[in-house]
Steps between C-alpha positions, in 0.01 A plus 500: 500500500551342160204293382592216258352541154328223307809472277727456802271233641490319165880504479522365854256220420690402183831498685347288774365246252838476329671441832243239599613281208822441692502208746797441725618154588597207276271390219385144551640217294385148575777304676675248279439139600689226320269242345601161360435421136294191583383300799755229579242243613296550183789429265443133425146466626202694362177531698397815320294584201669749263610826653245702304220348712526672841306402809146627489353728766298214650801271510334250737268391219801320353422215745154446347325454837167688524491495881852641520393778262204588720708504819767729353232743387380513863856582608505795263178633655502407868858452620566750780873528432414612148249748640775644720746523210236665281428759770872572533520553124212748514680678782820523294305628200341769716848613606582558133195723464598683816849566368366615162280755676818690591538600135201733538444813707290498814214746514319603814222736601442688822240738637436659836273754669611622843373759745742613769524739791613519863374621840761780500373628169145503632598704812691752291225527249679283246309326225462137413669417166398261223726316257393309191730307269462261208782362290664230292855374537718278287847356531704287266839338537642444150694179458823688433742227609281200423414418860133451416563309178747271677247445778233414242748271327582324827135461598402377156777239505392400850140466378618279216696292752183473705309386192766235442480401868128446452580265214760326718237439766246385241741265324618357832144433617403347165809277490457392863136412441585302185766305689270437799209394281708268282658348810154452652397306191814285528411441866156385383675254269717389792184441699365282220830313497484451876140381479593252228800388704283445807260294290790292360644446847158390627494235227851395598390470864204288399734283294735442794208430732368238257848351466538493877157341544600202285841475665702619200615836648638589838334735747789743445381543142160613626662745744722642223197551276307668782794730576536595136127571471487718812806695387333576164177600673693739725668658197162537332368688804815713531471607136194700599713742706690633198184518291320703765792740529518548123125562488529760776791669321293526182214651699734768634637579155149540361396730785261254664468361849655154531204389714252542215718400205544154354614332181349166406761226450560426133772352281767718345386621158759774448743457212872557553559787254782597271613848601632771263837600643616794287846657520668592831495874432120489488498441876605862552173617351270211597572437866311754712743474792791590270299788357409620849867499602595693187226757559619552858848565363349764271319657795820503707686667212237774481532558874865595440372790287259602776788503747723699260226760446519590871833675429323763288269785609125465480320750278139580585270726298211641699212735428203623696221747447167607640308772678540649845288767663367625834158564350274223381325731253808579290687178577508354147600817313806585292656742753508223759674254273832355623753269331852365520722308258857384506755218518694384803815295541591288800830318541676315778848646554623260768355173627795324658529248215137383514446535124825321423397216729157477331667491158741226612209308647308519171804379304553210741130408478528493120809276513315266735197488270724416202647211699147380585405517131804301388439244774138466383626433147742234620230341714264487202755307294564262790130426546447431130805274483394320820158413366623418150743255660226360722265442207773343287621266772154414628390407149787251482421375850132456413595280204718278718242492780231391257708194418557441872125499565439254218764255623394534865140407424613209283711376792199513733299283262776242470580480871132475597462202265813345647365551853171335406701210362698484825841564340576828687421627848270792571782743578580498128142607428522781756826625351366492144178679592687765700736555206210540258319742731818705546552509121143620443536767768833619358344530155226724639756709691700549180185607321425749776853640481474539122179698529648713779814567295292598197300754703823630657656535154204702375535725803876531441432603140266778613166334433275664246591862569752749363612858556261643240229479767675756721324834561581799277555254215877513533780442743725797569850456372675832444447863408592684186661841481160663544436312824216297346461145619577237242368142515721197509554357156391138493 
């Protein structure tokens, strides 16, 4: 039997390493997504500071509300959805380490000591035999066709997608909390408005009762005033339902039990911010959901290479050595040394089209992931445009509504004086007061919608996070001729 020499083994190792630089399957190139030059809704209306001032990591501080800042920090620590997403990211990262382990050989050890015999041997005078063995074994599957490297590439891209998914969950929770908290503060202002309205209607009721007592007003005026007062009181009570639900939602987002969580009513102190918009193409690198979709496309592309590698034979290098003897005394001696060394090839000659089907499946999965990525890009532009339009239009509406409120309250003053003078009936007072209350309520609703749109716009822009925070310090884009992964050029 021919025993390989050290030179032969060295040549085999070098040849194997050269072959392992080859990876079958297409090299990944990020799918092309058309991006507009500028946001349409931002053309003639600027809410942004200059583009060289991006959103900061703690973007919620832009509202200048200390209690909002504290609540968002609790979301980052205690929200259970974030805990789940973080655990899933750690799981994906562990899969990368598991795939990388395939680059290295596996080494095992074994040892045994057995004593054997049979009843027949004892009757015939046979002897009991002993067997002792001790050895090491190693096997290694070189990455000849790039199956392992493509698997590592796919798992790494999946881990990066998982990291982006964690940011998606975090940004969503932060944005939802900001919207809920700001709405809660607007509800507190609505409660103050309702309380003031109830107080004003009580004065109006007292006025009509006094007028009725001296015979100036009719009893119907008193009934109208009572009806108006009770209606306002009912609205004031009903306002507590929405506030309680918002408070409970905030408790859930911060990882606390709704039964033991409360927020003291207070006026709205948050400032409606100006938001740095940036250029549309920046969304592709700022929005974590877009990045996650792109990373999944990269993972799907790598899986095509894994499927293609199944067409080629698997090469395994194995070696073992140790000692084997029937005598314990001379067990670990040179004459009892044993060893084996050699490569093996295994290939599938016929599988009924299974490998072709797996390859087609991988290609279809990649095409689907590219469509998902492009859809995510289109959705990101839609969401930004939606909220830019909302902020622009709501700003105009707020200006008009402010004038409406001013005129409505002036009308109430005039009509009340006319009623006291007996020149108008009480139904005119009721109408004027209802109009003023409706104007005040509409102004608060517009303010709430402006805050909600601002938080939604920040979320649509990707918050205060970008792709540089992905693991491995780079996103996979393509491979060079040597098979080395190259980062995306920003």
